[in-house]
Tab-separated table of C-alpha atoms and ligand atoms in Angstrom:
chain	number	residue	atom	x	y	z
Q	1	MET	CA	64.403	79.048	-135.795
Q	2	LYS	CA	63.171	80.409	-132.272
Q	3	PRO	CA	60.199	82.748	-132.187
Q	4	SER	CA	60.901	84.704	-128.663
Q	5	LYS	CA	59.746	87.711	-128.241
Q	6	VAL	CA	56.619	88.460	-130.060
Q	7	TYR	CA	55.965	85.178	-130.141
Q	8	GLN	CA	55.501	85.172	-126.670
Q	9	GLN	CA	53.602	88.126	-125.986
Q	10	ILE	CA	50.874	86.065	-128.851
Q	11	ALA	CA	51.129	82.820	-126.777
Q	12	ALA	CA	50.805	84.758	-123.381
Q	13	LEU	CA	47.345	86.194	-124.673
Q	14	LYS	CA	46.457	82.619	-124.655
Q	15	ASN	CA	47.702	81.545	-121.654
Q	16	GLU	CA	46.140	84.019	-119.478
Q	17	LYS	CA	42.772	83.577	-121.633
Q	18	ARG	CA	43.360	86.886	-122.832
Q	19	HIS	CA	42.088	88.288	-126.391
Q	20	GLY	CA	44.702	90.615	-128.209
Q	21	PHE	CA	43.966	93.350	-130.946
Q	22	ALA	CA	45.581	94.173	-134.810
Q	23	VAL	CA	45.481	96.167	-136.866
Q	24	LEU	CA	46.331	95.883	-140.730
Q	25	LEU	CA	48.425	98.759	-142.438
Q	26	ASP	CA	48.537	98.159	-146.139
Q	27	PRO	CA	50.673	100.535	-147.645
Q	28	ASP	CA	49.486	101.034	-150.085
Q	29	LYS	CA	46.069	102.440	-148.823
Q	30	ILE	CA	47.507	104.486	-145.557
Q	31	SER	CA	50.675	106.238	-146.569
Q	32	SER	CA	54.197	106.951	-145.319
Q	33	GLY	CA	52.939	110.467	-144.312
Q	34	LYS	CA	49.295	109.378	-142.127
Q	35	MET	CA	51.550	106.861	-140.127
Q	36	GLU	CA	52.408	109.188	-137.275
Q	37	HIS	CA	48.619	109.499	-137.341
Q	38	PHE	CA	47.652	105.704	-136.871
Q	39	ALA	CA	51.094	105.445	-134.801
Q	40	ARG	CA	48.831	107.778	-132.062
Q	41	LEU	CA	45.530	105.952	-132.576
Q	42	CYS	CA	47.007	102.733	-132.313
Q	43	ASN	CA	49.116	104.204	-129.387
Q	44	ASP	CA	45.654	105.464	-127.340
Q	45	ALA	CA	43.082	102.772	-128.289
Q	46	GLY	CA	45.350	99.784	-126.315
Q	47	VAL	CA	46.198	98.289	-129.420
Q	48	HIS	CA	48.606	94.891	-129.042
Q	49	PHE	CA	50.117	94.299	-132.745
Q	50	VAL	CA	50.186	95.809	-135.900
Q	51	PHE	CA	50.647	93.900	-139.174
Q	52	VAL	CA	51.371	95.943	-142.417
Q	53	GLY	CA	51.467	93.978	-145.691
Q	54	GLY	CA	49.085	92.834	-148.131
Q	55	SER	CA	48.671	90.613	-150.660
Q	56	LEU	CA	49.502	92.646	-153.565
Q	57	VAL	CA	51.119	96.345	-152.153
Q	58	LEU	CA	51.850	98.731	-154.953
Q	59	ASP	CA	53.521	101.678	-152.785
Q	60	HIS	CA	57.488	100.626	-152.482
Q	61	GLU	CA	57.498	102.424	-149.069
Q	62	ILE	CA	57.274	99.459	-146.040
Q	63	SER	CA	60.345	100.218	-144.884
Q	64	LYS	CA	59.859	103.839	-144.114
Q	65	CYS	CA	56.151	103.233	-143.269
Q	66	ILE	CA	57.334	100.950	-139.971
Q	67	HIS	CA	60.759	103.386	-139.566
Q	68	ILE	CA	57.873	106.662	-139.015
Q	69	PHE	CA	55.573	104.075	-137.224
Q	70	LYS	CA	58.145	102.971	-135.097
Q	71	GLU	CA	59.306	106.438	-134.209
Q	72	HIS	CA	55.960	107.200	-132.585
Q	73	SER	CA	54.875	103.932	-131.108
Q	74	SER	CA	56.230	101.359	-128.703
Q	75	ILE	CA	53.224	98.520	-130.128
Q	76	PRO	CA	55.515	95.731	-132.105
Q	77	VAL	CA	55.104	95.824	-136.045
Q	78	LEU	CA	54.869	92.049	-137.252
Q	79	LEU	CA	54.937	91.900	-141.230
Q	80	PHE	CA	52.001	90.258	-142.910
Q	81	PRO	CA	53.738	89.949	-146.290
Q	82	GLY	CA	52.037	88.555	-149.203
Q	83	ASN	CA	55.537	87.231	-151.076
Q	84	PRO	CA	59.219	87.754	-149.988
Q	85	ALA	CA	59.627	91.429	-151.579
Q	86	GLN	CA	57.501	92.606	-148.468
Q	87	VAL	CA	59.966	91.290	-145.707
Q	88	CYS	CA	61.537	94.495	-144.405
Q	89	ARG	CA	64.557	94.631	-141.382
Q	90	GLU	CA	62.566	97.750	-139.407
Q	91	ALA	CA	59.595	95.217	-138.121
Q	92	ASP	CA	60.065	93.272	-134.869
Q	93	ALA	CA	59.025	90.142	-136.079
Q	94	LEU	CA	57.571	88.178	-139.597
Q	95	LEU	CA	54.785	86.359	-139.921
Q	96	TYR	CA	56.439	83.602	-142.292
Q	97	LEU	CA	53.231	82.098	-144.168
Q	98	SER	CA	52.754	78.516	-145.817
Q	99	LEU	CA	48.889	78.933	-147.184
Q	100	LEU	CA	47.524	75.898	-145.505
Q	101	SER	CA	44.653	75.515	-147.254
Q	102	GLY	CA	45.800	75.697	-150.746
Q	103	ARG	CA	47.534	73.252	-152.796
Q	104	ASN	CA	49.639	76.018	-154.961
Q	105	ALA	CA	53.199	74.508	-153.904
Q	106	ASP	CA	54.987	77.806	-154.647
Q	107	LEU	CA	53.159	79.562	-151.378
Q	108	LEU	CA	53.353	76.328	-149.170
Q	109	ILE	CA	57.485	75.744	-149.530
Q	110	GLY	CA	58.948	77.475	-152.551
Q	111	GLN	CA	59.029	81.434	-151.557
Q	112	HIS	CA	60.417	80.370	-148.695
Q	113	VAL	CA	62.930	78.501	-149.981
Q	114	VAL	CA	64.084	81.314	-152.759
Q	115	SER	CA	63.857	83.683	-149.597
Q	116	ALA	CA	65.551	81.745	-146.752
Q	117	PRO	CA	68.741	83.286	-147.313
Q	118	MET	CA	66.961	87.272	-147.307
Q	119	VAL	CA	64.754	85.576	-143.886
Q	120	LYS	CA	68.126	84.581	-142.455
Q	121	GLY	CA	70.115	87.594	-142.407
Q	122	SER	CA	67.224	89.829	-141.324
Q	123	GLY	CA	67.467	89.333	-137.355
Q	124	LEU	CA	63.247	89.319	-137.475
Q	125	GLU	CA	62.014	87.276	-135.377
Q	126	VAL	CA	60.288	84.391	-136.846
Q	127	LEU	CA	56.755	83.073	-136.359
Q	128	SER	CA	55.823	79.919	-138.733
Q	129	THR	CA	52.342	80.541	-139.216
Q	130	GLY	CA	50.265	78.092	-140.722
Q	131	TYR	CA	47.661	80.716	-142.614
Q	132	MET	CA	44.368	79.710	-143.886
Q	133	LEU	CA	41.626	81.710	-146.040
Q	134	ILE	CA	37.665	80.169	-145.608
Q	135	ASP	CA	35.113	81.294	-147.972
Q	136	GLY	CA	34.109	85.289	-147.165
Q	137	GLY	CA	31.017	85.350	-149.246
Q	138	VAL	CA	33.088	87.423	-151.835
Q	139	PRO	CA	36.241	86.862	-154.217
Q	140	THR	CA	39.446	88.710	-151.974
Q	141	THR	CA	42.537	89.780	-153.215
Q	142	VAL	CA	44.516	86.778	-151.481
Q	143	SER	CA	42.409	84.154	-152.935
Q	144	TYR	CA	42.896	85.872	-156.567
Q	145	MET	CA	46.230	86.299	-155.806
Q	146	SER	CA	47.420	82.860	-153.930
Q	147	ASN	CA	45.502	81.540	-157.130
Q	148	SER	CA	43.941	78.986	-154.272
Q	149	HIS	CA	40.305	77.805	-153.197
Q	150	PRO	CA	39.651	78.747	-149.468
Q	151	ILE	CA	37.641	76.509	-146.790
Q	152	PRO	CA	34.061	76.474	-147.404
Q	153	ALA	CA	32.553	78.574	-145.242
Q	154	ASP	CA	30.638	75.654	-143.519
Q	155	LYS	CA	33.495	73.137	-143.481
Q	156	SER	CA	34.346	73.252	-139.942
Q	157	ASP	CA	35.917	69.579	-139.970
Q	158	ILE	CA	38.428	70.356	-142.748
Q	159	ALA	CA	39.360	73.601	-140.943
Q	160	LEU	CA	40.258	71.266	-137.951
Q	161	CYS	CA	42.364	68.812	-139.562
Q	162	THR	CA	44.312	70.945	-141.698
Q	163	ALA	CA	45.161	73.157	-138.628
Q	164	TRP	CA	45.972	70.050	-137.096
Q	165	ALA	CA	48.207	69.247	-139.488
Q	166	GLY	CA	49.780	72.585	-139.304
Q	167	GLU	CA	50.575	72.297	-135.755
Q	168	MET	CA	52.104	68.550	-136.162
Q	169	GLN	CA	53.945	70.419	-138.275
Q	170	GLY	CA	55.185	72.535	-135.817
Q	171	LYS	CA	53.945	75.879	-136.700
Q	172	HIS	CA	53.716	78.762	-133.941
Q	173	LEU	CA	50.496	80.219	-135.264
Q	174	ILE	CA	47.272	78.827	-137.141
Q	175	TYR	CA	45.988	82.155	-138.799
Q	176	MET	CA	42.666	82.140	-140.642
Q	177	ASP	CA	41.151	84.253	-142.834
Q	178	ALA	CA	38.383	85.147	-144.442
Q	179	GLY	CA	40.379	87.145	-147.041
Q	180	SER	CA	40.286	91.460	-146.359
Q	181	GLY	CA	37.056	92.687	-147.416
Q	182	ALA	CA	35.595	89.597	-146.726
Q	183	GLN	CA	31.930	89.937	-146.800
Q	184	THR	CA	31.597	86.968	-144.083
Q	185	PRO	CA	33.778	86.758	-141.661
Q	186	ILE	CA	34.478	83.193	-139.662
Q	187	SER	CA	31.806	82.283	-138.281
Q	188	ALA	CA	32.048	81.539	-134.256
Q	189	GLN	CA	31.213	77.893	-134.965
Q	190	MET	CA	34.967	76.994	-136.444
Q	191	ILE	CA	36.675	79.263	-134.935
Q	192	ARG	CA	35.772	77.405	-131.733
Q	193	LYS	CA	35.525	74.000	-133.319
Q	194	VAL	CA	39.563	75.006	-133.959
Q	195	SER	CA	40.403	77.094	-131.288
Q	196	SER	CA	39.015	74.137	-128.636
Q	197	ASN	CA	40.818	71.498	-130.455
Q	198	ILE	CA	44.424	73.306	-130.895
Q	199	SER	CA	47.500	74.520	-127.820
Q	200	ILE	CA	48.610	77.181	-129.989
Q	201	PRO	CA	47.648	80.240	-130.361
Q	202	LEU	CA	44.510	81.241	-132.903
Q	203	ILE	CA	44.553	84.447	-135.295
Q	204	ILE	CA	41.114	85.784	-136.431
Q	205	GLY	CA	40.738	88.264	-139.319
Q	206	GLY	CA	38.482	89.324	-142.565
Q	207	GLY	CA	35.911	91.339	-142.961
Q	208	ILE	CA	35.623	91.851	-139.048
Q	209	LYS	CA	33.697	95.092	-138.605
Q	210	THR	CA	31.195	95.675	-134.938
Q	211	PRO	CA	32.872	94.888	-131.631
Q	212	GLU	CA	30.008	93.070	-131.145
Q	213	LYS	CA	32.203	90.684	-133.324
Q	214	VAL	CA	34.609	90.970	-131.967
Q	215	ARG	CA	33.559	90.189	-128.458
Q	216	GLU	CA	31.546	86.734	-130.447
Q	217	ASN	CA	34.966	85.779	-132.013
Q	218	CYS	CA	37.112	86.307	-128.400
Q	219	GLU	CA	34.354	84.327	-127.140
Q	220	ALA	CA	34.414	81.224	-129.282
Q	221	GLY	CA	38.529	81.016	-129.127
Q	222	ALA	CA	40.138	83.952	-131.256
Q	223	ASP	CA	43.498	84.156	-129.362
Q	224	LEU	CA	44.239	87.149	-131.533
Q	225	ILE	CA	41.423	89.642	-134.117
Q	226	VAL	CA	43.010	91.802	-137.095
Q	227	VAL	CA	40.650	94.177	-138.343
Q	228	GLY	CA	41.622	96.511	-141.604
Q	229	ASN	CA	39.347	97.959	-144.188
Q	230	ALA	CA	37.401	98.639	-141.056
Q	231	ILE	CA	39.706	100.786	-140.154
Q	232	GLU	CA	40.697	102.341	-143.120
Q	233	LYS	CA	37.363	103.890	-143.344
Q	234	GLU	CA	36.500	104.972	-139.475
Q	235	GLU	CA	39.696	105.415	-137.952
Q	236	SER	CA	37.867	106.265	-134.770
Q	237	LEU	CA	36.726	101.843	-134.571
Q	238	ILE	CA	40.184	101.662	-133.435
Q	239	ARG	CA	39.432	102.182	-129.908
Q	240	GLU	CA	35.634	100.390	-130.152
Q	241	LEU	CA	37.142	97.222	-131.339
Q	242	ALA	CA	40.255	97.082	-129.408
Q	243	ALA	CA	37.775	97.794	-126.411
Q	244	ALA	CA	35.860	94.743	-127.155
Q	245	THR	CA	38.753	92.343	-126.796
Q	246	ARG	CA	39.289	93.355	-123.138
Q	247	ILE	CA	35.760	93.411	-121.853
H	1	GRG	C1	57.845	83.104	-147.722
H	1	GRG	C2	57.524	84.944	-147.504
H	1	GRG	C3	58.337	85.421	-146.986
H	1	GRG	C4	55.978	85.157	-148.285
H	1	GRG	C5	55.314	84.495	-148.586
H	1	GRG	C6	53.985	84.912	-147.736
H	1	GRG	C7	53.425	84.051	-149.125
H	1	GRG	C8	53.257	82.427	-148.740
H	1	GRG	C9	51.418	84.479	-149.226
H	1	GRG	C10	51.034	83.836	-149.051
H	1	GRG	C11	49.008	84.363	-149.751
H	1	GRG	C12	48.668	85.296	-149.644
H	1	GRG	C13	48.695	85.937	-150.856
H	1	GRG	C14	49.240	86.559	-148.347
H	1	GRG	C15	48.796	87.699	-148.322
H	1	GRG	C16	47.700	87.781	-146.952
H	1	GRG	C17	47.486	89.794	-146.762
H	1	GRG	C18	48.682	90.544	-146.489
H	1	GRG	C19	46.455	90.165	-147.033
H	1	GRG	C20	46.313	91.387	-146.300
H	1	GRG	O1	45.029	91.911	-147.624
H	1	GRG	P1	44.574	91.908	-148.789
H	1	GRG	O2	44.486	90.459	-149.213
H	1	GRG	O3	46.073	92.454	-149.255
H	1	GRG	O4	43.492	93.022	-148.752
H	1	GRG	P2	43.019	94.270	-149.909
H	1	GRG	O5	42.942	94.073	-150.852
H	1	GRG	O6	42.025	94.568	-148.860
H	1	GRG	O7	44.418	94.882	-149.516
H	2	1GP	O1	40.976	94.161	-144.036
H	2	1GP	P1	39.732	93.276	-143.184
H	2	1GP	O2	38.732	92.416	-143.845
H	2	1GP	O3	39.774	93.592	-141.675
H	2	1GP	O4	41.105	91.445	-142.895
H	2	1GP	C1	42.070	91.617	-142.527
H	2	1GP	C2	43.306	90.368	-142.592
H	2	1GP	O5	42.017	89.423	-141.703
H	2	1GP	C3	43.357	90.407	-144.005
H	2	1GP	O6	43.566	89.570	-144.270
H	3	MG	MG1	46.130	94.859	-149.415
């Protein structure tokens, strides 16, 4: 399946040496009743993409959340699912994650096989994504739920070889994630090492809280920065953090 519109927007960021900002909306923390408000905040801040999903989502309102968001915004919505039950047609695209940092066959290919008919029939733009967890100093929901070891934070060579393997397998994107709520975000040194050696777009997330960190990550070669927790705590940060990708 060839990716198209959303992929082209992400690839354009890289080709034109610009940087994008994505807000992660966790339906368990930002309920459908707040979606209109968040849509307006994201519009006003010039957010490029919205990711929706979680390692474990208790709320069954993902479709409703996306539907409301899209009534008030034309920002593309990308599903960021911890499992196939979070896939829904209302989004624009699906980050079709393969957990390359782990050695859990189910998250590399098993869940994809089981959900293939549903994903194929969804009409979603499918973005094949090499997903890499990097140690962020604390156990995160995703490391627990995926039952996998993250790549040690100081092992940039392992990160690079993992990203290379994903690129050579034909992944459209690499997403390096220190995990939601990480204590220590991914180092600029690791971002630089990976970014300067791959040609597909690089998404960076986990524990990013300040415009300075956003800026540092952009300078190190991140094409798209993802923030969730910090914005849930202080929604006015959306504007500041998004602006930092444009400096
Ligand atoms: C094949 C399909 C359609 C789905 C499977 C997708 C795979 C393989 C996922 C890999 C591992 C995984 C559980 C990723 C989830 C990543 C994610 C959405 C993280 C968002 O943050 P949370 O971990 O929910 O953080 P909080 O603890 O802050 O809620
Ligand atoms: O919630 P935060 O820590 O910003 O992390 C965002 C995202 O990369 C998590 O998968
Ligand atoms: Mg979550």
